[in-house]
mmCIF file with all atom_site columns, C-alpha atoms and ligand atoms in Angstrom:
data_model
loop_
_atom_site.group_PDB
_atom_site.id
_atom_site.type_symbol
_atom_site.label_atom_id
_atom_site.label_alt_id
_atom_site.label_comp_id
_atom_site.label_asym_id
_atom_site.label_entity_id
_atom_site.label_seq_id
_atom_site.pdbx_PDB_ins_code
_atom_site.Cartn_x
_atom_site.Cartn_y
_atom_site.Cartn_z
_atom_site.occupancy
_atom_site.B_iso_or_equiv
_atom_site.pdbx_formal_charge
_atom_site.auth_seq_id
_atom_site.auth_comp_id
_atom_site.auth_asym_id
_atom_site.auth_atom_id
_atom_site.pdbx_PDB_model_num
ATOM   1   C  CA  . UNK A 1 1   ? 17.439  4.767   -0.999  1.00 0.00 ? 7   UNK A CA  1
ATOM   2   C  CA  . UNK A 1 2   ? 14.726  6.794   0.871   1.00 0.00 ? 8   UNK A CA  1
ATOM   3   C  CA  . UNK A 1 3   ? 13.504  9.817   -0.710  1.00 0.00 ? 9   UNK A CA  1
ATOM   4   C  CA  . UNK A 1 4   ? 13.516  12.865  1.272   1.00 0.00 ? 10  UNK A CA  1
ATOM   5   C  CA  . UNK A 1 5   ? 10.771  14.374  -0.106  1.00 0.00 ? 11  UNK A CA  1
ATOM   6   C  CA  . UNK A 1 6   ? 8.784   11.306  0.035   1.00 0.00 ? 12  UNK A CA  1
ATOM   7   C  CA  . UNK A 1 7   ? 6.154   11.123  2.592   1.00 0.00 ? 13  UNK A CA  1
ATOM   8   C  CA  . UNK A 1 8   ? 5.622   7.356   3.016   1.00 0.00 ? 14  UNK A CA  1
ATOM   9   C  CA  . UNK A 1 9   ? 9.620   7.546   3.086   1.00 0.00 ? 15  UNK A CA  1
ATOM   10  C  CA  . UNK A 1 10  ? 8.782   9.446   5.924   1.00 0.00 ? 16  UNK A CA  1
ATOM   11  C  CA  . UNK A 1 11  ? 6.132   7.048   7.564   1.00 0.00 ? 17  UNK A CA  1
ATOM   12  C  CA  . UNK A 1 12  ? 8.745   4.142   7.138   1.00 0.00 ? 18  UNK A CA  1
ATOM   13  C  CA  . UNK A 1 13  ? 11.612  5.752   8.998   1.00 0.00 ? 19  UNK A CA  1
ATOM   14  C  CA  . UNK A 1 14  ? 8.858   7.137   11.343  1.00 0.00 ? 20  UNK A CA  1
ATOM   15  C  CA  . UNK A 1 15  ? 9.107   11.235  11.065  1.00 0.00 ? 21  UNK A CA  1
ATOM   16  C  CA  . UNK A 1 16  ? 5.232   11.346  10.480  1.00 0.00 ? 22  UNK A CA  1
ATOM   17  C  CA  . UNK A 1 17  ? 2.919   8.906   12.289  1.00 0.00 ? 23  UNK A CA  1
ATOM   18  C  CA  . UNK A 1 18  ? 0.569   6.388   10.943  1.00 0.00 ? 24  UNK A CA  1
ATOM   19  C  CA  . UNK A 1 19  ? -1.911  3.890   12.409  1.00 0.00 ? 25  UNK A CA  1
ATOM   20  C  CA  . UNK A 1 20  ? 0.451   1.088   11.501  1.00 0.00 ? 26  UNK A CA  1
ATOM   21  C  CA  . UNK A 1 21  ? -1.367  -2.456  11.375  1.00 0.00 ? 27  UNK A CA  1
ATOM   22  C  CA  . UNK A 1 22  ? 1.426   -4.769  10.219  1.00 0.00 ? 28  UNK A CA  1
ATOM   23  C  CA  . UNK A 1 23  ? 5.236   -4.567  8.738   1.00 0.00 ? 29  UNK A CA  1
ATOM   24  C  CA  . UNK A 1 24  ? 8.211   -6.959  8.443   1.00 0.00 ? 30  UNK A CA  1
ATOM   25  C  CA  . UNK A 1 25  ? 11.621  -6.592  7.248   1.00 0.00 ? 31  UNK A CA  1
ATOM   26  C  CA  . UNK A 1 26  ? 10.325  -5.907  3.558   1.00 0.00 ? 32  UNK A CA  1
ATOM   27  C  CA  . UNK A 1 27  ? 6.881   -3.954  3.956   1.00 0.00 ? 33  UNK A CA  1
ATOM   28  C  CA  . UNK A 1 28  ? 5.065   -1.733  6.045   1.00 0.00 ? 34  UNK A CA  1
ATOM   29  C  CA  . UNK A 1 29  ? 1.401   -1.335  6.386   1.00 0.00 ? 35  UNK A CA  1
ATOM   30  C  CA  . UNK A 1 30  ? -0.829  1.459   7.733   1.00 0.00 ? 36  UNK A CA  1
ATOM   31  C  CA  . UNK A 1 31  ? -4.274  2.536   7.882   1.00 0.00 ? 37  UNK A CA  1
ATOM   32  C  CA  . UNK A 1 32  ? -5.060  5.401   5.018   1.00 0.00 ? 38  UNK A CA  1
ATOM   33  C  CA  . UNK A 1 33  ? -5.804  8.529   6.346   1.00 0.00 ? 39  UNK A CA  1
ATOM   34  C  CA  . UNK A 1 34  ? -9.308  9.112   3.830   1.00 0.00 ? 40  UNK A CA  1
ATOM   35  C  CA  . UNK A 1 35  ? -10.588 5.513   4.057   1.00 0.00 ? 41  UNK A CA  1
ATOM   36  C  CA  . UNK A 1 36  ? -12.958 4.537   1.180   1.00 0.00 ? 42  UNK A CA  1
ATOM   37  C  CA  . UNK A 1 37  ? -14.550 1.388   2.924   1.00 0.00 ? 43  UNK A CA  1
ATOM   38  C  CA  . UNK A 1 38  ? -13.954 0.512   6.897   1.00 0.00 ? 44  UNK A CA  1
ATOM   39  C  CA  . UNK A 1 39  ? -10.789 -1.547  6.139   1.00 0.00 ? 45  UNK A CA  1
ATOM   40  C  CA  . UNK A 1 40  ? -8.469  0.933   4.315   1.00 0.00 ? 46  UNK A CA  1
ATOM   41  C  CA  . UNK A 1 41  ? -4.990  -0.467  4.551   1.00 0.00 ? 47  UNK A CA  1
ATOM   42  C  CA  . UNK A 1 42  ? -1.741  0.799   2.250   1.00 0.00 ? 48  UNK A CA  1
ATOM   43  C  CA  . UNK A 1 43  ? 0.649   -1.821  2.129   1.00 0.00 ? 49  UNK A CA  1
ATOM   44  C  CA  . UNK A 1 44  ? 4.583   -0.034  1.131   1.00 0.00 ? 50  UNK A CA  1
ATOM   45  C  CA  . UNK A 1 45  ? 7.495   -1.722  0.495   1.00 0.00 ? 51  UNK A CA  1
ATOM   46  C  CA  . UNK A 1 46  ? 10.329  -0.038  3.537   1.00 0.00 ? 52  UNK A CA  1
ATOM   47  C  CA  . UNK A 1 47  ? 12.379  0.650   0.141   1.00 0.00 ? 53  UNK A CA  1
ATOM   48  C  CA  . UNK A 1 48  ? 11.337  3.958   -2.161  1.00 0.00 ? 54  UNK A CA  1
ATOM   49  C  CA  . UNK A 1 49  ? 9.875   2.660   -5.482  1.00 0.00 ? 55  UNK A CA  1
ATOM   50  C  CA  . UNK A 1 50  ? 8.205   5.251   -7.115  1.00 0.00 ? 56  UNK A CA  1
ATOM   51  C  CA  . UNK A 1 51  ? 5.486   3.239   -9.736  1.00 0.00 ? 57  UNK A CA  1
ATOM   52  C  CA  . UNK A 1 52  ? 4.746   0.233   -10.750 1.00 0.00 ? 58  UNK A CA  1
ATOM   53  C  CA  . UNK A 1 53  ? 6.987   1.833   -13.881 1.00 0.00 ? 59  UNK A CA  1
ATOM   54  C  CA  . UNK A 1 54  ? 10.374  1.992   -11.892 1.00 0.00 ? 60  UNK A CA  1
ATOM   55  C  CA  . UNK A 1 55  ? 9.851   -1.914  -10.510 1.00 0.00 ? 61  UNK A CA  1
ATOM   56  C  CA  . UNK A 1 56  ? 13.039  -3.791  -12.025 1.00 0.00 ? 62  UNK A CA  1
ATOM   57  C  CA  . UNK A 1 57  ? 12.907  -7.583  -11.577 1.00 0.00 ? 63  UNK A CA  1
ATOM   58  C  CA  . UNK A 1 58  ? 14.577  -7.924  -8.527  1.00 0.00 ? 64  UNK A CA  1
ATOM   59  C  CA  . UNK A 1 59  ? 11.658  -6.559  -7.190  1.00 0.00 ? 65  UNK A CA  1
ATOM   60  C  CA  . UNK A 1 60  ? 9.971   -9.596  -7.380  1.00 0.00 ? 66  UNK A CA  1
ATOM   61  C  CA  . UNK A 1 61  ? 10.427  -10.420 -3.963  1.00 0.00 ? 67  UNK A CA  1
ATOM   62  C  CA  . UNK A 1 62  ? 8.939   -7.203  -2.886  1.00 0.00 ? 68  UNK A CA  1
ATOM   63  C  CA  . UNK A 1 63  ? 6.092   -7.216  -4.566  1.00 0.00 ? 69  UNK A CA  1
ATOM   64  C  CA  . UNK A 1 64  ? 5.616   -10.611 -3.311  1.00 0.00 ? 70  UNK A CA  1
ATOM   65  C  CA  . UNK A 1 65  ? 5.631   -9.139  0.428   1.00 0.00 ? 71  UNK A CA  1
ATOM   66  C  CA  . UNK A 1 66  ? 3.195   -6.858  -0.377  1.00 0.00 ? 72  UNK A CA  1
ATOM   67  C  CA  . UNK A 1 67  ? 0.223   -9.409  -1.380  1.00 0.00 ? 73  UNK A CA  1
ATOM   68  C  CA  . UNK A 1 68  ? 1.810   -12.014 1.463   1.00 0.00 ? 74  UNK A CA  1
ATOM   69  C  CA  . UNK A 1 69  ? 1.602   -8.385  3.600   1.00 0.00 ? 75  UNK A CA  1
ATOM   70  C  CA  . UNK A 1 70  ? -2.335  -7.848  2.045   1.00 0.00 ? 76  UNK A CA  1
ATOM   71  C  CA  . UNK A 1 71  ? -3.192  -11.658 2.702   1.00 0.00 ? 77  UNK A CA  1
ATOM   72  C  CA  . UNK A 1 72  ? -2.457  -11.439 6.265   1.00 0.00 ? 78  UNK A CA  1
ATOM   73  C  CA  . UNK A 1 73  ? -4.141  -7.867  6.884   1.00 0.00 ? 79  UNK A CA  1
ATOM   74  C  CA  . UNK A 1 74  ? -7.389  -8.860  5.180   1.00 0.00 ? 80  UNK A CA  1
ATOM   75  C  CA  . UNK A 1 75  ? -7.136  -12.478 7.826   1.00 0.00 ? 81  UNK A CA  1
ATOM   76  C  CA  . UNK A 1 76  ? -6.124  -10.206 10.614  1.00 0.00 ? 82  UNK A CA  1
ATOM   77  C  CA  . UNK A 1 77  ? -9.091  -7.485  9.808   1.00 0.00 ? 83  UNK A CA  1
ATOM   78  C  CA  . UNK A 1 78  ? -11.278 -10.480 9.349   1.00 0.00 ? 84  UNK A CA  1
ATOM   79  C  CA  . UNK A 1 79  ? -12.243 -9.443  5.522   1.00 0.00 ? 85  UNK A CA  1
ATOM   80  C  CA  . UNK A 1 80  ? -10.463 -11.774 3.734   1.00 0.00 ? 86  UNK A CA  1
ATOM   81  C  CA  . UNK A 1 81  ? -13.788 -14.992 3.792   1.00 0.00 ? 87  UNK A CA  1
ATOM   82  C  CA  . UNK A 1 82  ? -15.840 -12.495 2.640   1.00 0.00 ? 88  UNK A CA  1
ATOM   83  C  CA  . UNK A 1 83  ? -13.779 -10.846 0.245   1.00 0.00 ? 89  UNK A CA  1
ATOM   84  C  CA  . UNK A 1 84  ? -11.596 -7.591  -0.268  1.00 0.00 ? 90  UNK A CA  1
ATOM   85  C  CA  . UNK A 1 85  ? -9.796  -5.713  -3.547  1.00 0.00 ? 91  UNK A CA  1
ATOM   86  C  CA  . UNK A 1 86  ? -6.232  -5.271  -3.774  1.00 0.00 ? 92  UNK A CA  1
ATOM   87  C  CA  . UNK A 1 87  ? -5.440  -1.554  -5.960  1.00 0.00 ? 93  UNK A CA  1
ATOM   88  C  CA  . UNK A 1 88  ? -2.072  -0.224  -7.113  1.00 0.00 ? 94  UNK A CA  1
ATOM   89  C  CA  . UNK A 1 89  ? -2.509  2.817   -8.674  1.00 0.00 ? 95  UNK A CA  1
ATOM   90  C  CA  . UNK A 1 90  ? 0.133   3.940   -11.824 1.00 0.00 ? 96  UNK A CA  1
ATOM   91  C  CA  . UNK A 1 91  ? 0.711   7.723   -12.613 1.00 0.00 ? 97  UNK A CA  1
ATOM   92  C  CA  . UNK A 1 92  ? -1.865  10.292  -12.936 1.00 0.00 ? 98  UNK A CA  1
ATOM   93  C  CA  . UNK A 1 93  ? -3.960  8.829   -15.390 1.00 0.00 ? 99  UNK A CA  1
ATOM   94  C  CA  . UNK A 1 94  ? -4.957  6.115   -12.987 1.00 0.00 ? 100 UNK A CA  1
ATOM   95  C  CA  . UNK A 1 95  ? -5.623  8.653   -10.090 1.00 0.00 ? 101 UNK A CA  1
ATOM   96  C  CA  . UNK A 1 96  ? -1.958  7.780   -7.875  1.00 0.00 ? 102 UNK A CA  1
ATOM   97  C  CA  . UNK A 1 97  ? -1.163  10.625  -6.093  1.00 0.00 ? 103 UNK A CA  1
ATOM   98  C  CA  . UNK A 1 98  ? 1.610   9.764   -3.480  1.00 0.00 ? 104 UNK A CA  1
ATOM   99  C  CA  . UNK A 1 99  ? 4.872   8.102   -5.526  1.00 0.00 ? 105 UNK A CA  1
ATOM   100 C  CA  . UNK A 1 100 ? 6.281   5.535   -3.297  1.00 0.00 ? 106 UNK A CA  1
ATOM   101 C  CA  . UNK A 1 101 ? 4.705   2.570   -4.535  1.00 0.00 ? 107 UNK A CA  1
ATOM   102 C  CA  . UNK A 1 102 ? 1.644   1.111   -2.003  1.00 0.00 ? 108 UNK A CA  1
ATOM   103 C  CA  . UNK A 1 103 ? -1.031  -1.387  -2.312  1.00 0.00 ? 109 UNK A CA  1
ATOM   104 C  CA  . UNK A 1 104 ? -4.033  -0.458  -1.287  1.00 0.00 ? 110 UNK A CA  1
ATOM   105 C  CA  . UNK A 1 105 ? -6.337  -3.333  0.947   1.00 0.00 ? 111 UNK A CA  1
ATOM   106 C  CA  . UNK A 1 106 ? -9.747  -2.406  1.034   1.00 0.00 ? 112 UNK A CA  1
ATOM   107 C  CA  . UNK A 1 107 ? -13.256 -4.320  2.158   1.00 0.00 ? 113 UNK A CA  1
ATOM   108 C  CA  . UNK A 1 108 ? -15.770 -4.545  4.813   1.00 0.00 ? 114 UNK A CA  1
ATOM   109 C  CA  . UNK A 1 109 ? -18.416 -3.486  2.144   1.00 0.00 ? 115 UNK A CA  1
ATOM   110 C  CA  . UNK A 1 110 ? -19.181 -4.402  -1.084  1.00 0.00 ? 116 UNK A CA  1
ATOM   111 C  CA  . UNK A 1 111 ? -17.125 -2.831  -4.049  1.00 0.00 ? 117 UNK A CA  1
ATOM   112 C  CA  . UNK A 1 112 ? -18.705 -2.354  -7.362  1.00 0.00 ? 118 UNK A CA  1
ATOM   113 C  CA  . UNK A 1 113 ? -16.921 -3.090  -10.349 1.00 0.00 ? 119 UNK A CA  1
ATOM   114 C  CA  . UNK A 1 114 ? -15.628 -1.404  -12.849 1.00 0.00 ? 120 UNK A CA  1
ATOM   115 C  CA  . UNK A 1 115 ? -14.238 1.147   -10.777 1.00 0.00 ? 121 UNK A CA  1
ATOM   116 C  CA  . UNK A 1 116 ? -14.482 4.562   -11.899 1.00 0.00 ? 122 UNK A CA  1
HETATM 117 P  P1  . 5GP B 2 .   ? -3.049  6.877   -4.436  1.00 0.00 ? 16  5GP B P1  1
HETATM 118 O  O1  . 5GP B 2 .   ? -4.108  7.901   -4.793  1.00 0.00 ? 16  5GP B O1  1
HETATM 119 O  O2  . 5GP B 2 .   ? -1.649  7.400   -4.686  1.00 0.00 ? 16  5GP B O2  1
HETATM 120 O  O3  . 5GP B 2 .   ? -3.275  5.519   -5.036  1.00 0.00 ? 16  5GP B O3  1
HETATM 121 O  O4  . 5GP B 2 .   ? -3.196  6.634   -2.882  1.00 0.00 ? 16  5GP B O4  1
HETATM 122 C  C1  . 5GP B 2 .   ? -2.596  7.445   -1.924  1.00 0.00 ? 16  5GP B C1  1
HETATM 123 C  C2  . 5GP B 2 .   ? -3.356  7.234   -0.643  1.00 0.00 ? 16  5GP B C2  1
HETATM 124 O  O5  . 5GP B 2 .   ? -2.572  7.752   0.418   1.00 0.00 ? 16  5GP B O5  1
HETATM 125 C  C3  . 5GP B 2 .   ? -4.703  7.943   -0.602  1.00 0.00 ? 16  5GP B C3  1
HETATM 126 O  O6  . 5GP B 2 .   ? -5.739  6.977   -0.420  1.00 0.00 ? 16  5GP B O6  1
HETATM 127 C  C4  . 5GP B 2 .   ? -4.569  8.907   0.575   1.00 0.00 ? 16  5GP B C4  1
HETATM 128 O  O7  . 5GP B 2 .   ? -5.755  9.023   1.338   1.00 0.00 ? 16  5GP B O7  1
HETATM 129 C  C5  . 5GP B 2 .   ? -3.436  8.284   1.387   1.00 0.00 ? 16  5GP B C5  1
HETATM 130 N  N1  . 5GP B 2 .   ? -2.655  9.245   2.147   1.00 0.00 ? 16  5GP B N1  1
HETATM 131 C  C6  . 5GP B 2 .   ? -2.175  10.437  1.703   1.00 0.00 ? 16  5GP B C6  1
HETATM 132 N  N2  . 5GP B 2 .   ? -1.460  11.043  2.674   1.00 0.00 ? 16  5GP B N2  1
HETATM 133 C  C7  . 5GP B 2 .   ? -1.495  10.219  3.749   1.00 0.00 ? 16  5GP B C7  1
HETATM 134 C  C8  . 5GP B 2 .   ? -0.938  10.300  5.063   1.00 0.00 ? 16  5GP B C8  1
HETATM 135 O  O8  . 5GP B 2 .   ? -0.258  11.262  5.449   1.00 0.00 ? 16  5GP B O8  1
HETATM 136 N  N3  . 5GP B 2 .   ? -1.185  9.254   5.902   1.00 0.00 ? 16  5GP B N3  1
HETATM 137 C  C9  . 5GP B 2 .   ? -1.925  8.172   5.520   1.00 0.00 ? 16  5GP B C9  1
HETATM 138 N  N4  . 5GP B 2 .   ? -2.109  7.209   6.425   1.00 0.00 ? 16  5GP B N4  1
HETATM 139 N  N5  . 5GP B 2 .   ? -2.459  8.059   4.283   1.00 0.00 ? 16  5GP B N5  1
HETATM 140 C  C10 . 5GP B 2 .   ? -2.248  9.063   3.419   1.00 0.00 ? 16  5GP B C10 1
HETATM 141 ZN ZN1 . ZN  B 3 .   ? 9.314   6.896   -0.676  1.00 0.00 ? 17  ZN  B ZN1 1
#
């Protein structure tokens, strides 16, 4: 199931560190390493999914844990009254450079929209 390869394979069965901020038996969270606002959170499921592409729907619980996962990071990082974005990046096009599938959690500023 893991990818050895992958590196947030590698975060989830621990071989590379992270600033980890939350995780249950479905998901793990962690702090990204180039934040683009002060809260900077990736939310992974444990289990390698590459893209949004490769979900299959008995996924649906998983990607269910990630925005249950996002809800209580943005509470816990005391973002979520004021307001944060959840981002899931697909393939290059979209700018997704690391394929295990990961939501990213951001806020603590204010986020323009549309995105570039
Ligand atoms: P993507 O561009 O695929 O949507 O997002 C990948 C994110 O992973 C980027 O925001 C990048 O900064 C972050 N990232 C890449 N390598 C690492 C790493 O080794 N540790 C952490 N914590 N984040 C990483
Ligand atoms: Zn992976």
């Amino acid at each position: 199931m893991a990818d050895p390869d992958c590196l947030f394979c590698k975060i989830v069965s621990g071989e590379i560190n992270a600033d980890v901020v939350f995780e249950n038996d479905d998901v793990v969270a962690f702090r990204d390493i180039n934040p683009q606002a002060s809260t900077h959170v990736l939310v992974i499921p444990r289990r390698h999914i590459a893209t949004i592409n490769e979900l299959e729907s008995e996924d649906s619980q998983t990607v269910g844990s990630l925005f249950l996962a996002a809800r209580d990071i943005a509470a816990q990082e005391g973002i979520a009254e004021a307001g944060f974005r959840t981002v899931m990046n697909c393939n290059a096009a979209a700018g997704q450079t690391v394929f295990h599938l990961h939501l990213h959690v951001l806020g603590g500023r204010s986020l323009e929209w549309p995105p570039g």
